[in-house]
XYZ file of C-alpha atoms in Angstrom:
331
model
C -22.006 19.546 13.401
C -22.613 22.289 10.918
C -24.095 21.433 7.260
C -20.158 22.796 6.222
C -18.775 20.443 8.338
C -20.884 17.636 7.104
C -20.257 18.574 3.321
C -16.355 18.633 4.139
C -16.266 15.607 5.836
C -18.481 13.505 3.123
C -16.061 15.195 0.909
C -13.155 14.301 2.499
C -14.363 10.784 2.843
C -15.369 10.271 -0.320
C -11.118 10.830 -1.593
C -10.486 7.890 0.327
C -9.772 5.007 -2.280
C -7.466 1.635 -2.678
C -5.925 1.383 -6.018
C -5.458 -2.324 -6.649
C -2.738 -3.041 -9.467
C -2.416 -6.621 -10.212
C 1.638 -7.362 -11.184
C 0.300 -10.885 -11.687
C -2.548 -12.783 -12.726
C -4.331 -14.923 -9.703
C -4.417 -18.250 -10.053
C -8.111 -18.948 -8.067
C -10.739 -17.383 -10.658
C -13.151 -19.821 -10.112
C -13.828 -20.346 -6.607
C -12.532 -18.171 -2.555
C -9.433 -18.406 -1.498
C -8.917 -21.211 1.457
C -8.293 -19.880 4.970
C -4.412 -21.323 4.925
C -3.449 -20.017 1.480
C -1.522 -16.266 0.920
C -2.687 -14.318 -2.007
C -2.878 -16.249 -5.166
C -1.473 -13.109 -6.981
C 0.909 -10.559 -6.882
C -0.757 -7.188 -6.027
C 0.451 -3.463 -4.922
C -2.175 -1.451 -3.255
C -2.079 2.049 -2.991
C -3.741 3.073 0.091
C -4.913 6.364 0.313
C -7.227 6.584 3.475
C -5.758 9.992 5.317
C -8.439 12.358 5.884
C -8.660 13.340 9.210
C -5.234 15.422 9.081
C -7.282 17.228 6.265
C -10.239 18.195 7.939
C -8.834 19.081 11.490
C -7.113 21.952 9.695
C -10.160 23.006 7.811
C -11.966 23.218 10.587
C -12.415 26.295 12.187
C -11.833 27.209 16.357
C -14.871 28.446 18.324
C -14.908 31.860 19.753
C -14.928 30.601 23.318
C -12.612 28.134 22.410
C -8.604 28.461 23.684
C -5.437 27.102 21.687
C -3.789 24.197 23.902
C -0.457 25.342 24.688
C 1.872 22.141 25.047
C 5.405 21.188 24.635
C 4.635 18.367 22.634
C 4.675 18.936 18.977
C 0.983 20.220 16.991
C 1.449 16.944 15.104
C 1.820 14.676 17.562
C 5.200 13.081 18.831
C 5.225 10.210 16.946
C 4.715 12.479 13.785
C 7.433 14.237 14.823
C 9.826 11.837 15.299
C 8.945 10.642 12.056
C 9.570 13.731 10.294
C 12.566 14.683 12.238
C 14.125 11.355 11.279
C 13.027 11.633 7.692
C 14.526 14.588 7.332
C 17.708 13.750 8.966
C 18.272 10.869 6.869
C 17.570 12.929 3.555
C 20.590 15.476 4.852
C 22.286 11.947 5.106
C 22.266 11.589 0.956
C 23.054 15.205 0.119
C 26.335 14.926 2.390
C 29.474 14.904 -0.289
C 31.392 11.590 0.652
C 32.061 10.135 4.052
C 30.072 7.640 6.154
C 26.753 9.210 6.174
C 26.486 9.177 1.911
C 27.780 5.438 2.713
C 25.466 4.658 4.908
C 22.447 6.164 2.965
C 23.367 4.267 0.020
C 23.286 1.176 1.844
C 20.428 2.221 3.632
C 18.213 2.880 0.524
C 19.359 -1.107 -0.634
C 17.454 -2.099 1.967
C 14.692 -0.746 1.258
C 14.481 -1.843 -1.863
C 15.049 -5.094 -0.690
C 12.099 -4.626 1.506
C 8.734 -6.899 0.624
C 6.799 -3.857 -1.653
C 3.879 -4.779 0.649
C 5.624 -3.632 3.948
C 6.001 -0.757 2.467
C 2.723 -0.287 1.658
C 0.779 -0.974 4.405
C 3.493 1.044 6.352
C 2.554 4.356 4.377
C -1.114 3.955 6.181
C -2.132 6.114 9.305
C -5.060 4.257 10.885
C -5.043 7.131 13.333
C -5.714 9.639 10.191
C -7.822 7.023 8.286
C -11.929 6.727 8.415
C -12.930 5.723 11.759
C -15.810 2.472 12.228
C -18.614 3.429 14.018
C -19.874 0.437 16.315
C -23.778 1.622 17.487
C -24.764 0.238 20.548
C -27.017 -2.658 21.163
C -29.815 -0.345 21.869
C -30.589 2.263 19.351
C -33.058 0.232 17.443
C -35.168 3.347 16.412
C -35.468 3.836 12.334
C -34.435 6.793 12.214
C -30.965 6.388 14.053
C -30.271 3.013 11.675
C -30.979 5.142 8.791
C -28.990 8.137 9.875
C -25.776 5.542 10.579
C -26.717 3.970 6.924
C -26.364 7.610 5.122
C -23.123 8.608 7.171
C -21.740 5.062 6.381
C -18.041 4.893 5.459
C -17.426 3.680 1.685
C -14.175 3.361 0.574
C -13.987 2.381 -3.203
C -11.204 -0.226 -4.060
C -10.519 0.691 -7.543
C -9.558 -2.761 -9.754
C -9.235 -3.790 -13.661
C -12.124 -5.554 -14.598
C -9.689 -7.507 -17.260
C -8.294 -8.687 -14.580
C -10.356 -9.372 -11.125
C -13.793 -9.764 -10.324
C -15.449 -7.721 -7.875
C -15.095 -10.631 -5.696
C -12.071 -11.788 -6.188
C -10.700 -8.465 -5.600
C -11.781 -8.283 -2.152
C -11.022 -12.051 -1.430
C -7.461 -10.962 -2.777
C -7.395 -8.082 -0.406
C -8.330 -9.594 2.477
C -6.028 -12.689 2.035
C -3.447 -10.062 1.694
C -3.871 -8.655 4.677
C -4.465 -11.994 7.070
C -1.560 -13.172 5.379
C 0.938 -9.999 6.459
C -0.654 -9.601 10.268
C 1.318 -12.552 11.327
C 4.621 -12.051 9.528
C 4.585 -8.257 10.399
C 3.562 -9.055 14.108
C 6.612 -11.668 14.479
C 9.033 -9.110 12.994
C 8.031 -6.241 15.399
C 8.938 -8.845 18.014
C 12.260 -10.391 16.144
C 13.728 -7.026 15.547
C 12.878 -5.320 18.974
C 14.574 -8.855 21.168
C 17.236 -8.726 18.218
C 17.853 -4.752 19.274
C 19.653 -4.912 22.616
C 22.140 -7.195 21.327
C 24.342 -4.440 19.341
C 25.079 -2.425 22.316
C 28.742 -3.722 21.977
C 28.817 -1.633 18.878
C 28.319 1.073 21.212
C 32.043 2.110 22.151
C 32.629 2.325 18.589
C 33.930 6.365 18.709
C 32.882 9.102 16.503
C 30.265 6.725 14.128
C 26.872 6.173 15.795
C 25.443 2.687 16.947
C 23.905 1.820 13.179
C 22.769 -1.386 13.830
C 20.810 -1.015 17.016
C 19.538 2.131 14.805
C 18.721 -0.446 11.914
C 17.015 -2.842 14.650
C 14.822 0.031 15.929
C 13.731 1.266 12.483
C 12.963 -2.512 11.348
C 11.016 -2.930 14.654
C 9.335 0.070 14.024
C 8.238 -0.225 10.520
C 7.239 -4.139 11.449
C 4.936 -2.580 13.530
C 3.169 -0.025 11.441
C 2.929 -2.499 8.971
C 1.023 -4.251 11.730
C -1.229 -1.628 12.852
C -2.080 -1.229 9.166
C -2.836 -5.036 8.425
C -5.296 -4.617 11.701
C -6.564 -1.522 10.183
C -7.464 -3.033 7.331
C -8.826 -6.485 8.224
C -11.483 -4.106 10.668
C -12.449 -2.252 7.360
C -13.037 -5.556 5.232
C -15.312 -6.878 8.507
C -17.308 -4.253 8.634
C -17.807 -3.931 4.606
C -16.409 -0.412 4.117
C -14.563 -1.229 1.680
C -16.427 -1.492 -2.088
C -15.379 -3.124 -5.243
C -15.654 -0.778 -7.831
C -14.122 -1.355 -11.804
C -11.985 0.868 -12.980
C -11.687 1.171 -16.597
C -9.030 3.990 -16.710
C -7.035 1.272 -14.899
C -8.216 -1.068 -17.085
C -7.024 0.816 -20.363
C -3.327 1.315 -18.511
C -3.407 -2.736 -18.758
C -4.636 -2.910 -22.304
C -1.708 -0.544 -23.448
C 0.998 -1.770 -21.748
C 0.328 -5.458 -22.120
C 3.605 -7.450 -21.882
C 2.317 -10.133 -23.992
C 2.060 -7.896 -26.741
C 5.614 -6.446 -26.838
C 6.638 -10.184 -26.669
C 4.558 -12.075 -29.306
C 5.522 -12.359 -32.133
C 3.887 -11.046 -35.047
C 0.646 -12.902 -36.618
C 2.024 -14.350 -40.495
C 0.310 -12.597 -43.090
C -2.140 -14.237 -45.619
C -3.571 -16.625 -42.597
C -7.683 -17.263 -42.789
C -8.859 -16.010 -39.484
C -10.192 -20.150 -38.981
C -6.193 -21.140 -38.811
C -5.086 -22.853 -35.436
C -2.316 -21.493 -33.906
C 0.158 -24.233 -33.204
C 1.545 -24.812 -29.986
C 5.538 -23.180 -31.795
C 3.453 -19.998 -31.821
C 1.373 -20.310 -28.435
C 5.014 -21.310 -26.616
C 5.540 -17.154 -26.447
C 2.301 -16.367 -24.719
C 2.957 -15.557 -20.591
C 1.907 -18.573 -18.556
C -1.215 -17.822 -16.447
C 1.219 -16.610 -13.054
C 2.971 -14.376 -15.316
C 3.491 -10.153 -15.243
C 0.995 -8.726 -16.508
C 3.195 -5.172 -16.244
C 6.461 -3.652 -16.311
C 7.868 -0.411 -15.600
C 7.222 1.357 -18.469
C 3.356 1.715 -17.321
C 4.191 3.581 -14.339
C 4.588 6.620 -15.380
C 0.803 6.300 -16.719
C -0.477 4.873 -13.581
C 1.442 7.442 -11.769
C -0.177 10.537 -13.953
C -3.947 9.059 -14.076
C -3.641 8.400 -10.177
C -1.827 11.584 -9.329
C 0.496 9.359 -6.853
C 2.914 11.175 -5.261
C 6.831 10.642 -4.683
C 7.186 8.033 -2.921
C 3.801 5.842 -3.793
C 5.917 5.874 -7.368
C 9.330 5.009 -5.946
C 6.929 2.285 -4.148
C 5.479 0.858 -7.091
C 8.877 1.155 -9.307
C 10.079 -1.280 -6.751
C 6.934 -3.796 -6.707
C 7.527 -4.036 -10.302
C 11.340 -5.245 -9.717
C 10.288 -7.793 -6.726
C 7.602 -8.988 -8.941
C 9.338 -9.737 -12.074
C 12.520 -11.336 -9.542
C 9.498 -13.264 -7.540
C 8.487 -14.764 -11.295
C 11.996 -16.463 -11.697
C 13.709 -12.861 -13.247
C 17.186 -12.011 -12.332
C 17.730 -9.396 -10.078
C 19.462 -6.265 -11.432
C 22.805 -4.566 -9.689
C-alpha cells in the first residue's frame, strides 16, 4: 500500500463518528445496565461509518490492471435495487393525484410510525463501514502487534458530557443494540412468513400487489436493521468504538433546554439562601423527561452537517420521544 493510500485511508477512517443525542435523561447513572434491561434512555444515534465507497473511488487502477466488464451494476445489485426503488417511489410523490400520490402518502405514515431506531441502524452499510481485523494466533512478533495497534480502527462516539458519562454512553450503546438484534431478527422472519399470504391480492387488475410489496420492504428493512445491530455489537467487542465529550453538543443542550422555556420565572427581591418550595419545583421535568424538542434540530443539523434524511430521521425521534413520554400524538 502506498504512503497516499495509507494517508487516505487514516483519513477516511478518522470521519467515521457516532453522534449520540440523548432525547431523554437515563435513569441508571450510578451503576451498568443489567443484562435483561433495554436502554434506560431514549437516544438517536447518527451513524456515520461509510468509508469504503469513498476510498474505492479515490483509488487509482494499475497500468496492468483491466476494468471488469459485468452485467451486474458498478455498485453492486443490492445497491441498485435500492436506488432503483428509491427513486421509483420518489416519482411516486411528484405524480399529480391518483393511487400512486395515495399510496406515497400513506406510505411516508408509516414511516413515521416506524421505531426512529430502525431507521437508524437501517441507514448503516456494514459492507461500506470499517472492517475488524482478527490477527491470527501466531504473529506474536513486536513489531506486527505494534503495527496492528497504529492501524487500529477508532471510531469516536461523540456524547454531551451534561448528560452521559463516558461510560454510560457506551453501556447505553451497547444495550441499545443487544436490545434491537432480537426484535429486528424476529421481524425479518414475521414479515417474510407474513409475505406469501397476500398473493390473493394478486388478481387485483391495473393496481400492483401493495401489500406483499409492503411485506417485502418491512422484511427487508427488518433485516438491515439486523445486519446493523450485528455490526455494531462486533465494534463494541472489539473496543473500536471511543467515548469522546463533545462540548459543541453539549452547548446545543444548554441552549435549547426545555426546562428553561417551561419554568417559570425566579421572583425578584429573593436572597440567593431562599428555598424553593415544592409549588415552584412542581414545573421542573421529572428525571425521564425530554431533554429536547424540535426547535434544536436545525442546530444539531448545521454543527453536524447531517444530511436530508439523517434530519427527517431525527425530526421524527423527537415526535416518538415526546409521544413515548406520555405526549399526544399530532395528526
Amino acid at each position: 500500500m502506498s504512503l497516499a493510500t495509507s494517508a487516505l485511508s487514516a483519513s477516511l477512517r478518522s470521519r467515521a463518528r457516532i453522534v449520540a443525542i440523548p432525547l431523554s435523561r437515563p435513569t441508571r447513572l450510578g451503576n451498568a445496565p443489567s443484562a435483561s434491561a433495554g436502554p434506560s434512555g431514549l437516544t438517536y444515534y447518527q451513524f456515520q461509518l461509510a468509508t469504503k465507497s469513498k476510498l474505492k473511488a479515490k483509488a487509482p487502477a494499475t497500468n496492468g490492471e483491466k476494468e471488469s466488464k459485468s452485467w451486474l451494476p458498478e455498485e453492486g445489485l443490492s445497491s441498485w435495487v435500492q436506488n432503483k426503488a428509491a427513486s421509483t417511489w420518489a416519482s411516486f410523490g411528484k405524480a399529480e393525484g391518483g393511487w400512486k400520490l395515495k399510496t406515497f402518502q400513506a406510505g411516508e405514515r408509516m414511516v413515521d410510525r416506524m421505531d426512529f431506531e430502525e431507521l437508524a441502524l437501517k441507514s448503516i452499510d456494514p459492507s461500506l463501514g470499517p472492517s475488524i481485523k482478527h490477527p491470527a494466533s501466531n504473529e506474536l512478533d513486536s513489531d506486527r502487534r505494534e503495527k496492528d495497534a497504529q492501524e487500529r480502527i477508532q471510531i469516536p462516539l461523540h456524547y454531551p458530557p451534561s448528560v452521559l458519562t463516558p461510560e454510560l454512553a457506551v453501556a447505553e450503546l451497547r444495550k441499545y443494540v443487544e436490545h434491537r438484534i432480537p426484535v429486528h431478527r424476529k421481524g425479518f422472519y414475521t414479515w417474510l412468513i407474513i409475505a406469501p399470504l397476500t398473493a390473493p391480492f394478486m388478481i387485483i387488475p391495473i393496481i400492483p400487489n401493495l401489500p406483499f410489496f409492503f411485506c417485502v420492504w418491512r422484511s427487508w428493512s427488518h433485516y438491515q436493521a439486523y445486519q446493523s445491530s450485528q455490526y455494531l455489537k462486533t465494534l463494541l467487542d472489539t473496543n473500536a468504538i471511543v467515548p469522546e465529550s463533545s462540548e459543541v453538543l453539549d452547548a446545543i443542550y444548554r441552549q435549547f433546554d426545555p426546562s428553561r422555556s417551561s419554568a417559570p420565572p425566579k421572583p425578584q427581591g429573593l436572597p440567593r439562601s431562599t428555598p424553593i418550595t415544592s409549588s415552584s419545583s412542581s414545573t421542573e421535568p421529572p428525571s425521564q423527561g425530554l431533554l429536547l424538542t424540535k426547535t434544536a434540530v436545525p442546530a444539531i443539523v448545521e454543527k453536524f452537517e447531517l444530511g436530508t434524511n439523517a434530519t427527517a430521521d431525527l425530526y421524527r425521534a423527537v415526535e416518538q420521544a415526546r409521544v413515548r413520554n406520555g405526549g399526544e400524538k399530532l395528526t
